[in-house]
mmCIF file with all atom_site columns, C-alpha atoms in Angstrom:
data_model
loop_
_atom_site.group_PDB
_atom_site.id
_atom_site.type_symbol
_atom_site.label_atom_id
_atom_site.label_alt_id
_atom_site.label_comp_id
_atom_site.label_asym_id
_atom_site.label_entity_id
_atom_site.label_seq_id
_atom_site.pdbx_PDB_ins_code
_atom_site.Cartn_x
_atom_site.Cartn_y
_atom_site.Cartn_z
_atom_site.occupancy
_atom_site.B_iso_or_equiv
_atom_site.pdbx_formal_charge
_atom_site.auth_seq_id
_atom_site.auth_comp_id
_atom_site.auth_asym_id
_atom_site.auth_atom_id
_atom_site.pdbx_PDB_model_num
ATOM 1   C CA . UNK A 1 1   ? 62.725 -15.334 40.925 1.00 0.00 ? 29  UNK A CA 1
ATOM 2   C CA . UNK A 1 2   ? 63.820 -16.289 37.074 1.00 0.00 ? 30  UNK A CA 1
ATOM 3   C CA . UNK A 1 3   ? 62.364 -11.869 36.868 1.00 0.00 ? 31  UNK A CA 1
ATOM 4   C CA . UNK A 1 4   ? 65.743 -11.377 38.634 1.00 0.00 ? 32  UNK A CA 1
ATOM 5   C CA . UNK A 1 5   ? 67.483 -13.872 36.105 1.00 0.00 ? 33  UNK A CA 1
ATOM 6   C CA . UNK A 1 6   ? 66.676 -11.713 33.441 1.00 0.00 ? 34  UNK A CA 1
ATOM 7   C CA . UNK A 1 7   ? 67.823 -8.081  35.133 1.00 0.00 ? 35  UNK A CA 1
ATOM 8   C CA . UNK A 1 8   ? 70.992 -9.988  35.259 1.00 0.00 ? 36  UNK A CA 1
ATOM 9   C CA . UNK A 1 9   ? 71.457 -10.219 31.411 1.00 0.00 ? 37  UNK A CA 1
ATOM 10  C CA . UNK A 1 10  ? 71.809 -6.109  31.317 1.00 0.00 ? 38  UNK A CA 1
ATOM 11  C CA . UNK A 1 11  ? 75.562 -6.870  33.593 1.00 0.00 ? 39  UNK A CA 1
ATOM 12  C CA . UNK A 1 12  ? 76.784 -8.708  30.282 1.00 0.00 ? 40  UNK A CA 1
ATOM 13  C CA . UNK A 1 13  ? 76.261 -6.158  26.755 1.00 0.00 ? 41  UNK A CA 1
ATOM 14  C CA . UNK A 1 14  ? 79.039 -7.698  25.136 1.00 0.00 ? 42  UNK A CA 1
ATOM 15  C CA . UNK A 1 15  ? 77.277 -11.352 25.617 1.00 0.00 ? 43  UNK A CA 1
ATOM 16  C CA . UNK A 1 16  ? 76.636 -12.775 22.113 1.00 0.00 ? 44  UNK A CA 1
ATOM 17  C CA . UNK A 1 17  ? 75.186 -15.813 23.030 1.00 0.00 ? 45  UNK A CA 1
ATOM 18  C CA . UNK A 1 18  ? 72.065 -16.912 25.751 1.00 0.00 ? 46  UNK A CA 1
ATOM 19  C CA . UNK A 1 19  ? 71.310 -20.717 26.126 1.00 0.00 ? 47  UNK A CA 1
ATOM 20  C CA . UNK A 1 20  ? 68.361 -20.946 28.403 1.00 0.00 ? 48  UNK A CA 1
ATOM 21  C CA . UNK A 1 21  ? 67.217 -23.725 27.287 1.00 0.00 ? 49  UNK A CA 1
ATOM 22  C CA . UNK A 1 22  ? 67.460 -26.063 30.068 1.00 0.00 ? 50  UNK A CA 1
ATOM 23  C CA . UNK A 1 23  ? 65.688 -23.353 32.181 1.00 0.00 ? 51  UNK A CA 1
ATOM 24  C CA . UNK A 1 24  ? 62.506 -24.474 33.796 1.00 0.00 ? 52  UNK A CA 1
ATOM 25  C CA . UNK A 1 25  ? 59.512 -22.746 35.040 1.00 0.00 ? 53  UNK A CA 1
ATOM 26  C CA . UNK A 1 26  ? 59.621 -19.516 32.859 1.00 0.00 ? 54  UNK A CA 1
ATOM 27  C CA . UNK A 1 27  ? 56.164 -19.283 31.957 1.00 0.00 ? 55  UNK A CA 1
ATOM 28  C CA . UNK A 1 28  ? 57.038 -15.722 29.690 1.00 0.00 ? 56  UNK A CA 1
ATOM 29  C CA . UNK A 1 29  ? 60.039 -13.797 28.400 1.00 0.00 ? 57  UNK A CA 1
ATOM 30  C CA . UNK A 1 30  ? 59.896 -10.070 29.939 1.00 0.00 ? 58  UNK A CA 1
ATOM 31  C CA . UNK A 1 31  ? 59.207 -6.625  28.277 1.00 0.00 ? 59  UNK A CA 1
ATOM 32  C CA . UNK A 1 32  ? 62.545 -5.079  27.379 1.00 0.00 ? 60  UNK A CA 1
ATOM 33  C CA . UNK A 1 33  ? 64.221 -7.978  28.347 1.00 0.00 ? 61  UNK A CA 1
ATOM 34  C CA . UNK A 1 34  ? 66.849 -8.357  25.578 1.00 0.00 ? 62  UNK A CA 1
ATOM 35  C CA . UNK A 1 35  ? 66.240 -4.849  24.264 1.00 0.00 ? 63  UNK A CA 1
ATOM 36  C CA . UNK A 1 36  ? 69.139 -2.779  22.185 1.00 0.00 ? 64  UNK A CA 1
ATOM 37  C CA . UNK A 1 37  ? 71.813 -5.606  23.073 1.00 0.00 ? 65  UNK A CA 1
ATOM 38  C CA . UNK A 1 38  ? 73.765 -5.250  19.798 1.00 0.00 ? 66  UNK A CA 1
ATOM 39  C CA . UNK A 1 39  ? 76.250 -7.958  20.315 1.00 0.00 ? 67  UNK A CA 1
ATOM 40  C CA . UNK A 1 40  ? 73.269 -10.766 20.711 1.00 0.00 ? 68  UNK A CA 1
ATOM 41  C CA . UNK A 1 41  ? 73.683 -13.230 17.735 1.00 0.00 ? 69  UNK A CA 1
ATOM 42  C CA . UNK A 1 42  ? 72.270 -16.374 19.472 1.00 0.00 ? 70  UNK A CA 1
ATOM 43  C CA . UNK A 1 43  ? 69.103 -17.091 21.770 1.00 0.00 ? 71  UNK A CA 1
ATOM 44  C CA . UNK A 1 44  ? 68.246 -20.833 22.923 1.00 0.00 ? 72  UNK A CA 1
ATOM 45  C CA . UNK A 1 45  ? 64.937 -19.989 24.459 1.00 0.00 ? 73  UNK A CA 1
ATOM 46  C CA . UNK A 1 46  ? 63.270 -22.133 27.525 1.00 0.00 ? 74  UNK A CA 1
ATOM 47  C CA . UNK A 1 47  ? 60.535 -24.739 26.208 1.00 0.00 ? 75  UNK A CA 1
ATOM 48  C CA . UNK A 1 48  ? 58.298 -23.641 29.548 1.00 0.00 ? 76  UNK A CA 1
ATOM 49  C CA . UNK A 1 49  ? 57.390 -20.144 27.909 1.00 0.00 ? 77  UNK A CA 1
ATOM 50  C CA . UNK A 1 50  ? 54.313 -19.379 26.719 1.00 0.00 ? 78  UNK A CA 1
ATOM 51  C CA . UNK A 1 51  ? 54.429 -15.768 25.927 1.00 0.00 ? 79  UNK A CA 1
ATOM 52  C CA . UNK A 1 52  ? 57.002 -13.250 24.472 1.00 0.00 ? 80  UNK A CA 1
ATOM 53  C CA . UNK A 1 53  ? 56.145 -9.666  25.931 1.00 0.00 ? 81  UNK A CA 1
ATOM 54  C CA . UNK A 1 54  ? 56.334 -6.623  23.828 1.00 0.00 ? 82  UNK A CA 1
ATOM 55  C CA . UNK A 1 55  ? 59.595 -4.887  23.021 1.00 0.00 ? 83  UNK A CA 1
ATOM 56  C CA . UNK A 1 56  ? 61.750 -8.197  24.235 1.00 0.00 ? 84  UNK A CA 1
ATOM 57  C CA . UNK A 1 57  ? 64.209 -8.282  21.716 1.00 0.00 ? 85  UNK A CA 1
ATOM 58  C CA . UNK A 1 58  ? 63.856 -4.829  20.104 1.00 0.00 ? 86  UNK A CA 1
ATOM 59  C CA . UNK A 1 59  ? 66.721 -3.254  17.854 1.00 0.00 ? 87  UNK A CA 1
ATOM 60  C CA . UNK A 1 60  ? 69.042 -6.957  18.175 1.00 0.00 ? 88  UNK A CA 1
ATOM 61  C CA . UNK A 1 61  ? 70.573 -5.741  15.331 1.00 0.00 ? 89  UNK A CA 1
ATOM 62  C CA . UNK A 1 62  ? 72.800 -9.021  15.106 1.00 0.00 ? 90  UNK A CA 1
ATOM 63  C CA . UNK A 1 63  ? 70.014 -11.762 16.369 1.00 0.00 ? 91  UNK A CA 1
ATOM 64  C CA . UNK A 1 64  ? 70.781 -13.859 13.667 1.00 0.00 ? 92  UNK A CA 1
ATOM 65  C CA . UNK A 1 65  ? 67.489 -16.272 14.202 1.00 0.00 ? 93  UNK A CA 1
ATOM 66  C CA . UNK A 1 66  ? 64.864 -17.650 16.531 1.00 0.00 ? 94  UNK A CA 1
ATOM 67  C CA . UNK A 1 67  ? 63.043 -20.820 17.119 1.00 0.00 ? 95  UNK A CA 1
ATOM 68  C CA . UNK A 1 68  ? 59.663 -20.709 19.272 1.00 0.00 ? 96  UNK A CA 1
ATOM 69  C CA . UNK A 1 69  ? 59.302 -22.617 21.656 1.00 0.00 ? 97  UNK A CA 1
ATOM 70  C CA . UNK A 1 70  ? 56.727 -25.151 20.481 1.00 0.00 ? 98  UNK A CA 1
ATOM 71  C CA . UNK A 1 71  ? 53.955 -23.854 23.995 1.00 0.00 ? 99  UNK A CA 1
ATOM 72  C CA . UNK A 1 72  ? 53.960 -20.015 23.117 1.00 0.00 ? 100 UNK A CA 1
ATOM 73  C CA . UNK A 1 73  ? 51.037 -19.158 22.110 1.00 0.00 ? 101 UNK A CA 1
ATOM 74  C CA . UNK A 1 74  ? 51.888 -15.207 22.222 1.00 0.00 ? 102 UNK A CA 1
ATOM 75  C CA . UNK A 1 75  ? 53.531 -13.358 20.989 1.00 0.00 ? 103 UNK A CA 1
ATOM 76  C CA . UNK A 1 76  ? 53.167 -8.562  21.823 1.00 0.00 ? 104 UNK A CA 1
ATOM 77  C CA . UNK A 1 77  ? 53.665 -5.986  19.808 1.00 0.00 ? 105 UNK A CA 1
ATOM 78  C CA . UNK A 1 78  ? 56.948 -4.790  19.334 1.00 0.00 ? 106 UNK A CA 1
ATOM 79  C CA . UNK A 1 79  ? 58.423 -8.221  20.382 1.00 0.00 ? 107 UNK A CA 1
ATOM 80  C CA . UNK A 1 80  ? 60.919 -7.967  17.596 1.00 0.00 ? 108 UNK A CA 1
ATOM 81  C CA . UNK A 1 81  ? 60.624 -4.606  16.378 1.00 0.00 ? 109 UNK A CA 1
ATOM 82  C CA . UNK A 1 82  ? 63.722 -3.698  14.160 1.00 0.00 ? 110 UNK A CA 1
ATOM 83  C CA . UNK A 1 83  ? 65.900 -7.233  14.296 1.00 0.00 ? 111 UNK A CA 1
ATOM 84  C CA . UNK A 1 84  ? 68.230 -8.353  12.037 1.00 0.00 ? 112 UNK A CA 1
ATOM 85  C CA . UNK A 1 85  ? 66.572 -11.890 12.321 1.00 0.00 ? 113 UNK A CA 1
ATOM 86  C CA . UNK A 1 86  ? 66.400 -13.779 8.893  1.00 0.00 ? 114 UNK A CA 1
ATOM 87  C CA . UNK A 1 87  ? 64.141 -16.393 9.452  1.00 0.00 ? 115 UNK A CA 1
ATOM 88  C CA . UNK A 1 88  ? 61.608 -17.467 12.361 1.00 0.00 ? 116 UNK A CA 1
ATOM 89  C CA . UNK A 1 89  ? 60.182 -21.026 13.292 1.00 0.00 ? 117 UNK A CA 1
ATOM 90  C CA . UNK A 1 90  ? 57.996 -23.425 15.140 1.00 0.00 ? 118 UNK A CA 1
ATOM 91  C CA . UNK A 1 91  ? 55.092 -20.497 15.647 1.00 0.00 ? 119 UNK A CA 1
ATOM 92  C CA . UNK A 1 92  ? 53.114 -23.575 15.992 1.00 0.00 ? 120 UNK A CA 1
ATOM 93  C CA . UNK A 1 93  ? 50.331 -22.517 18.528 1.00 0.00 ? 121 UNK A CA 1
ATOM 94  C CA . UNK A 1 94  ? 50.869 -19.101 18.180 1.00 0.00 ? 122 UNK A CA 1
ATOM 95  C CA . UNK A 1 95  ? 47.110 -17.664 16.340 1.00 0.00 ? 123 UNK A CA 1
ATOM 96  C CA . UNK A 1 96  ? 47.232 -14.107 15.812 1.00 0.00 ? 124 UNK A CA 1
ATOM 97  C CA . UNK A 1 97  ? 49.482 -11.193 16.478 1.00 0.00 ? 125 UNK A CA 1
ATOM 98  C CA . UNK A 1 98  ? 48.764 -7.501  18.323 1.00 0.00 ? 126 UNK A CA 1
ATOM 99  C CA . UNK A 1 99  ? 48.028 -5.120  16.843 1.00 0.00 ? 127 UNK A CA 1
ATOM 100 C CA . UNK A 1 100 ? 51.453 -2.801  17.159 1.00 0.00 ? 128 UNK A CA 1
ATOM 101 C CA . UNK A 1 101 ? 51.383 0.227   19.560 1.00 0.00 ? 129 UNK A CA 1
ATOM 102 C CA . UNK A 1 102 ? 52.389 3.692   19.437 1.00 0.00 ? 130 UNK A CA 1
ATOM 103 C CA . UNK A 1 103 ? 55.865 4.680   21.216 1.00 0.00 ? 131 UNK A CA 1
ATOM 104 C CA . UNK A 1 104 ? 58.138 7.025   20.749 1.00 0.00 ? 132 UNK A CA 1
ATOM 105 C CA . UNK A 1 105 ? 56.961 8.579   17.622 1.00 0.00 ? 133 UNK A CA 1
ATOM 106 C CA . UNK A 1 106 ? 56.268 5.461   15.424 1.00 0.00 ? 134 UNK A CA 1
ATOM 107 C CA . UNK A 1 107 ? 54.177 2.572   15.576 1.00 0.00 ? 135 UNK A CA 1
ATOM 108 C CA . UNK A 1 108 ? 55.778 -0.974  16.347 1.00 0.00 ? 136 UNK A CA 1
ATOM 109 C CA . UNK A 1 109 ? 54.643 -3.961  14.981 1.00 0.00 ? 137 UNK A CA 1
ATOM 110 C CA . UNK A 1 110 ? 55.494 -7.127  16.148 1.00 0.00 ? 138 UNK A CA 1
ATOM 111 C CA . UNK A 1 111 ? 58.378 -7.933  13.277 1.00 0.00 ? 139 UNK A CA 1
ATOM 112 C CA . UNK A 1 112 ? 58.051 -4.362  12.212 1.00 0.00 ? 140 UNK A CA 1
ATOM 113 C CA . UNK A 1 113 ? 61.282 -3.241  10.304 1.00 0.00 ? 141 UNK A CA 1
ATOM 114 C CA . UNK A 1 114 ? 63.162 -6.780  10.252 1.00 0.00 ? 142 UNK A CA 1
ATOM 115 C CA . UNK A 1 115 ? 64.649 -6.151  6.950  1.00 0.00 ? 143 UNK A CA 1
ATOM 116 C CA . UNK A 1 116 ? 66.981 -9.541  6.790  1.00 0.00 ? 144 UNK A CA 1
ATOM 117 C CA . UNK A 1 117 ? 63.497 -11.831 8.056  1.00 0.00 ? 145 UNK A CA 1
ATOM 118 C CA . UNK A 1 118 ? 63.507 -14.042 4.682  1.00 0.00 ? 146 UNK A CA 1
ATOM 119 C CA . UNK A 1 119 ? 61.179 -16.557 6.192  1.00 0.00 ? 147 UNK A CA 1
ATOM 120 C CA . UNK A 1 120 ? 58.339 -16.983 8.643  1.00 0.00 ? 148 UNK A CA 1
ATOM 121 C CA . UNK A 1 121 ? 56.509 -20.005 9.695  1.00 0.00 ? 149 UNK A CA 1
ATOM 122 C CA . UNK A 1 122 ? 53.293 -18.856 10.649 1.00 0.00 ? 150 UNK A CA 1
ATOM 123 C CA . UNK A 1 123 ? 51.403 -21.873 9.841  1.00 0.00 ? 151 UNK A CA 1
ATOM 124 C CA . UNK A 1 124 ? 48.453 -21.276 12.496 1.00 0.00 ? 152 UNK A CA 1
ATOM 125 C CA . UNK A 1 125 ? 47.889 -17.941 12.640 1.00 0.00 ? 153 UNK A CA 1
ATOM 126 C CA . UNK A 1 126 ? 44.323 -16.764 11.789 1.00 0.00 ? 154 UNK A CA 1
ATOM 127 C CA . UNK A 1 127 ? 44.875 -12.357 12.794 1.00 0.00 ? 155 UNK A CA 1
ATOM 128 C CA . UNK A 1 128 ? 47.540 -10.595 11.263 1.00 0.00 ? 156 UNK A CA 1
ATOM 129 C CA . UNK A 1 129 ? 47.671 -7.647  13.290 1.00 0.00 ? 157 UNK A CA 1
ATOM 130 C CA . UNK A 1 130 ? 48.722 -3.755  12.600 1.00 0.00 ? 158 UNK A CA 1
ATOM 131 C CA . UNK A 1 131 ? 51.967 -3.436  10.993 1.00 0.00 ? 159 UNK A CA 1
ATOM 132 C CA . UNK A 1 132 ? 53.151 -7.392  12.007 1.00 0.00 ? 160 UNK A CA 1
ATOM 133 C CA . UNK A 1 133 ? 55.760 -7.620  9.056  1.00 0.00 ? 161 UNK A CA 1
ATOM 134 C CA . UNK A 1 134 ? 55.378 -3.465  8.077  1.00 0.00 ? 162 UNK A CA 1
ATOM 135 C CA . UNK A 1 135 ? 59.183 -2.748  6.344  1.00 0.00 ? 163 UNK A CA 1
ATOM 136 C CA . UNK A 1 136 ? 60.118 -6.636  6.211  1.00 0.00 ? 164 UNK A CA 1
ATOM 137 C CA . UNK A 1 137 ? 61.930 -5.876  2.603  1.00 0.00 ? 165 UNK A CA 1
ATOM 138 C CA . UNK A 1 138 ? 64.086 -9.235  2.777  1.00 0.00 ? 166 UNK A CA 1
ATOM 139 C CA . UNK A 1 139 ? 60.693 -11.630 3.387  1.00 0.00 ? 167 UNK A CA 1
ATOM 140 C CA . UNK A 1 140 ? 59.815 -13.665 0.151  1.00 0.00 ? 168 UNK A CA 1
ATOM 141 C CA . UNK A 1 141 ? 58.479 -16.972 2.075  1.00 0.00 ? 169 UNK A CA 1
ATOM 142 C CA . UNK A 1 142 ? 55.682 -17.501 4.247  1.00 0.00 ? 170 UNK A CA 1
ATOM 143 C CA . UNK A 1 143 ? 54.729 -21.152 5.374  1.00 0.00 ? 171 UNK A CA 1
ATOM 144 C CA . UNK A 1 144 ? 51.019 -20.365 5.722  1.00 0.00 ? 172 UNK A CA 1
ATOM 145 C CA . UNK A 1 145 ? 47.644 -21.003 4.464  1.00 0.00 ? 173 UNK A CA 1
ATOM 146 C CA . UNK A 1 146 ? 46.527 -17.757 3.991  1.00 0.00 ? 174 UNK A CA 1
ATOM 147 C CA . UNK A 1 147 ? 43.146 -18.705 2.974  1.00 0.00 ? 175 UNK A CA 1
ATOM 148 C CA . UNK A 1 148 ? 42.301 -19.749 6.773  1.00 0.00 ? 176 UNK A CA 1
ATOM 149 C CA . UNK A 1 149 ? 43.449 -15.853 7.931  1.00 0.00 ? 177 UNK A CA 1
ATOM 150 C CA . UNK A 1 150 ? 40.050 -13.802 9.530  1.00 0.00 ? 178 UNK A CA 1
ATOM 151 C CA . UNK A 1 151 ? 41.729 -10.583 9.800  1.00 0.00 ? 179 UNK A CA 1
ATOM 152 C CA . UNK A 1 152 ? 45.077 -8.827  8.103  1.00 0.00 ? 180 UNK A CA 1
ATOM 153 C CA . UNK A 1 153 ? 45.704 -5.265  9.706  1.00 0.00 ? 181 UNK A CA 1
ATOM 154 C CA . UNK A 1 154 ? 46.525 -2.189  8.502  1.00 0.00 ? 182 UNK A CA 1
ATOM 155 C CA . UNK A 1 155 ? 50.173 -2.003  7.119  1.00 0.00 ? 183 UNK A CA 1
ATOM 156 C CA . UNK A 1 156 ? 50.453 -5.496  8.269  1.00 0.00 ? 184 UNK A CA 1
ATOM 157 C CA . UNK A 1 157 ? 52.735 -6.718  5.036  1.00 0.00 ? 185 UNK A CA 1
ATOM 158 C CA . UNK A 1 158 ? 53.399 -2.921  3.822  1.00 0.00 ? 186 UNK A CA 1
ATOM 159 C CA . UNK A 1 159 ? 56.678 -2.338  2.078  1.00 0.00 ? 187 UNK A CA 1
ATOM 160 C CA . UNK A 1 160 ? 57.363 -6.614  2.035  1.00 0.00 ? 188 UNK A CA 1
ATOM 161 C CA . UNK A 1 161 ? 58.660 -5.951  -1.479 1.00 0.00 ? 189 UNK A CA 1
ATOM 162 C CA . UNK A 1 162 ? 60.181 -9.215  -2.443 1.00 0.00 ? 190 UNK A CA 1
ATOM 163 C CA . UNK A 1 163 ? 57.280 -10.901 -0.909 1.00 0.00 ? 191 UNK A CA 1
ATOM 164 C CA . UNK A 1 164 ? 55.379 -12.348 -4.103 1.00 0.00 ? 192 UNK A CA 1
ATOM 165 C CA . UNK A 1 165 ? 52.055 -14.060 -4.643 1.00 0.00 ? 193 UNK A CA 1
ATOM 166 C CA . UNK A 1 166 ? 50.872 -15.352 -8.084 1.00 0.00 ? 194 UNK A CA 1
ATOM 167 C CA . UNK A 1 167 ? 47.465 -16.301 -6.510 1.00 0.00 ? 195 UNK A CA 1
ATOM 168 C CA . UNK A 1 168 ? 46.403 -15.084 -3.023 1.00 0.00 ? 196 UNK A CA 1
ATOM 169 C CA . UNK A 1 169 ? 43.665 -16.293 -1.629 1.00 0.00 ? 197 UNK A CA 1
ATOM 170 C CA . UNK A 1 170 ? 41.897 -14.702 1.032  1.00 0.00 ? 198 UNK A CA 1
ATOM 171 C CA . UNK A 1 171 ? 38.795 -16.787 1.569  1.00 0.00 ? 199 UNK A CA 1
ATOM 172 C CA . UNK A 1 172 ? 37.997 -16.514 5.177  1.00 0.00 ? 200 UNK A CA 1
ATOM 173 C CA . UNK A 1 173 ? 39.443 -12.652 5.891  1.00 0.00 ? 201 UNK A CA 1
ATOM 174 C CA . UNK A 1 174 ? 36.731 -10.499 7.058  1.00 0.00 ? 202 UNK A CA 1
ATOM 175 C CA . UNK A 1 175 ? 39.119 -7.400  8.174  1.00 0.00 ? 203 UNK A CA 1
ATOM 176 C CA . UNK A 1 176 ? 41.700 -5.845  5.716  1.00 0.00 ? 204 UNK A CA 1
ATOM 177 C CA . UNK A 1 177 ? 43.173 -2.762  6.678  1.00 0.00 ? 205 UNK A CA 1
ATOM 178 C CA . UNK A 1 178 ? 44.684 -0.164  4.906  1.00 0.00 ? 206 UNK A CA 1
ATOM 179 C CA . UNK A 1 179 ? 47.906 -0.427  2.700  1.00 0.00 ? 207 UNK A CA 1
ATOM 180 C CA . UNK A 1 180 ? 47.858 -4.056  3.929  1.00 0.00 ? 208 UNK A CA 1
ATOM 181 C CA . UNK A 1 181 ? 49.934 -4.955  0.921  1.00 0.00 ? 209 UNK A CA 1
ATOM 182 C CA . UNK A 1 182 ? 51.182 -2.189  -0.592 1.00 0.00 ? 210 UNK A CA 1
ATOM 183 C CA . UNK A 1 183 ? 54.655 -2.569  -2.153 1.00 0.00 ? 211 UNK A CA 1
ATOM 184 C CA . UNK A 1 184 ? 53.849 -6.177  -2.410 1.00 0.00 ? 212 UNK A CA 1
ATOM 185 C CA . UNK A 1 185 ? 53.968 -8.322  -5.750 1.00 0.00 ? 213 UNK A CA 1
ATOM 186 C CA . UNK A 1 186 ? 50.765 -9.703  -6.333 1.00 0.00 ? 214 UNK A CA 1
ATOM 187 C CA . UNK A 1 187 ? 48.974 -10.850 -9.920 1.00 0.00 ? 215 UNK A CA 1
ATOM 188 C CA . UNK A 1 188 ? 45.736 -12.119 -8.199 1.00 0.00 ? 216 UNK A CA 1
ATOM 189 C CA . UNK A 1 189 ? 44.276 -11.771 -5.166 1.00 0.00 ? 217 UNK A CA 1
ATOM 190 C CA . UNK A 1 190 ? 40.617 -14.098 -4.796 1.00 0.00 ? 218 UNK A CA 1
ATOM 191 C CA . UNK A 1 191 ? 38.168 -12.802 -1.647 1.00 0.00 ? 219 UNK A CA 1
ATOM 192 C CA . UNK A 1 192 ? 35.690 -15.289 0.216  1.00 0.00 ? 220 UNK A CA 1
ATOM 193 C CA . UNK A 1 193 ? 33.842 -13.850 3.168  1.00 0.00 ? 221 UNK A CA 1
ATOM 194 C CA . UNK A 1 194 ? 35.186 -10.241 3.071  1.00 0.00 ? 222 UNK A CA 1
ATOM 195 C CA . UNK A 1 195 ? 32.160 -8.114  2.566  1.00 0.00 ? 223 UNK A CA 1
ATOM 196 C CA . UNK A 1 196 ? 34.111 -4.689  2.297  1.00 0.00 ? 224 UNK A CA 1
ATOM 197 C CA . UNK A 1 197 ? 37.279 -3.088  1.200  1.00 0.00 ? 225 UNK A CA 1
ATOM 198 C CA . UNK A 1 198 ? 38.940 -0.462  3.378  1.00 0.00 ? 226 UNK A CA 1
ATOM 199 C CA . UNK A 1 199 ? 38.511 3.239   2.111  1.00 0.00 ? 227 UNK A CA 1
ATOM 200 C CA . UNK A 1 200 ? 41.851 4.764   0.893  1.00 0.00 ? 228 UNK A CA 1
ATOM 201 C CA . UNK A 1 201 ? 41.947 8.234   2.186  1.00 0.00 ? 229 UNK A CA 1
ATOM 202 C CA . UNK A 1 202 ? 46.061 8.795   0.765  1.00 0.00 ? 230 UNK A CA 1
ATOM 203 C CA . UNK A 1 203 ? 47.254 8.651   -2.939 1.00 0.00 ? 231 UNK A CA 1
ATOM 204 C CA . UNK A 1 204 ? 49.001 5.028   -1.386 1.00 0.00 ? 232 UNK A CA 1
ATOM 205 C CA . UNK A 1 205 ? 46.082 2.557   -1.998 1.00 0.00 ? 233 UNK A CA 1
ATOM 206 C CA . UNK A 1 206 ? 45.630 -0.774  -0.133 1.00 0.00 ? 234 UNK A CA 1
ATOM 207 C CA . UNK A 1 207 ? 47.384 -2.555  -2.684 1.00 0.00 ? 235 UNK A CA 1
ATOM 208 C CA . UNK A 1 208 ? 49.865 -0.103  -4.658 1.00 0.00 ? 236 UNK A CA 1
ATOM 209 C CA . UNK A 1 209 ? 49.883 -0.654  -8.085 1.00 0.00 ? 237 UNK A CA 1
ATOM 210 C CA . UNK A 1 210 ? 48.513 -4.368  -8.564 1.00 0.00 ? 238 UNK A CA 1
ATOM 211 C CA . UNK A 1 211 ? 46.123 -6.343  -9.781 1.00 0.00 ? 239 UNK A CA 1
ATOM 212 C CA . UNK A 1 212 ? 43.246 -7.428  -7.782 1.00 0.00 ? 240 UNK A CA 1
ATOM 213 C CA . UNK A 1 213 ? 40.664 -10.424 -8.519 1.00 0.00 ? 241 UNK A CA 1
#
C-alpha cells in the first residue's frame, strides 16, 4: 500500500530530494509524512493527490518550493507549518484553508511561520482560515482576487509585514477575525457585504496602526 511507501521515507533523513511524480494512485499525502526532515530541498509531488494532510511537511527547514498538484483541492492545518518554502503554485482548485489547530503549545496554521514564502498563488480560494499565513514576514505577493474571499480568520495574515496593499478590497468577506492584518501595510481597505467588525479585546487591534476605508 503507497501508506507503506511513505513509512519508508523516515529510513532516508539525509534524502534531499523526492520525485514522486510518476507515482499513481495516491489519492492524499499523509499526516507527518515529511515532518522535521531538514535535509529536504526538493519535492516532485504525484498529480493523483487530492489532499495534503495536516503537519505533512512541518519544520522542512530547507524545502526550497512546492507546486500543487493541479486535483488537490485540500489542503489541513499545519500542512506547512514553519517551512523555509519561498514561493507556492498551481493552488488551482484548492477553495479555502482550516482553520489551524492547537498542538503543542501554539496554534498551527496551514503556512504558519514560513518566513522565506515570498509568493502564493491562491487564485481560488474564497476562506482564509485561522492563522493560514500568521508570521509569513518574507510574503509581499499574492495572486488573488481578494474581493471574491467570504471569510479571512483570525491572525490569518498577522505579522505579513512586507505584505502591502494600496487598495484592498474586501467586497464579499462576511467573517474577519481578529488581528487579521495586523503588522500589515495597508492605505485603504473598502468593505462590501461585511456587516460587522470583530471586537478587539488586546491593545493589538485588527489592523495595527493603519488606515481603514
Amino acid at each position: 500500500a503507497y501508506e507503506d511507501d511513505f513509512r519508508m521515507i523516515w529510513n532516508y533523513p539525509n534524502c534531499s530530494v523526492f520525485d514522486m511524480s510518476r507515482t499513481t494512485g495516491v489519492a492524499n499525502i499523509p499526516s507527518w509524512c515529511f515532518e522535521y526532515r531538514s535535509m529536504l530541498t526538493h519535492v516532485l509531488l504525484p498529480s493523483s493527490i487530492t489532499y495534503i494532510d495536516s503537519y505533512a511537511f512541518e519544520w522542512c527547514e530547507n524545502l526550497a518550493d512546492v507546486v500543487i498538484p493541479e486535483k488537490v483541492t485540500s489542503i489541513s492545518y499545519g500542512a506547512f507549518y514553519g517551512c523555509s518554502i519561498s514561493k507556492v503554485t498551481a493552488m488551482s482548485r484548492v477553495v479555502s484553508t482550516p482553520d489551524a489547530q492547537y498542538a503543542s503549545g501554539t496554534y498551527r496554521g496551514t503556512f504558519q511561520n514560513c518566513s522565506s514564502l515570498v509568493s502564493v498563488d491562491i487564485q481560488n480560494l474564497v476562506e482564509i482560515g485561522n492563522y493560514t499565513f500568521n508570521g509569513c514576514t518574507s510574503l509581499s505577493f499574492i495572486n488573488s482576487d481578494l474581493s471574491k474571499v467570504t471569510k479571512i480568520g483570525l491572525h490569518a495574515f498577522y505579522n505579513c509585514v512586507s505584505l502591502v496593499f494600496n487598495d484592498l478590497r474586501l467586497n464579499s468577506l462576511l467573517t474577519l477575525g481578529q488581528n487579521a492584518f495586523n503588522g500589515v501595510n495597508i492605505k485603504n481597505i473598502f468593505f462590501g457585504a461585511v456587516t460587522s467588525l470583530p471586537t478587539c479585546t488586546s491593545t493589538t487591534p485588527t489592523y495595527g496602526n493603519r488606515e481603514v476605508l
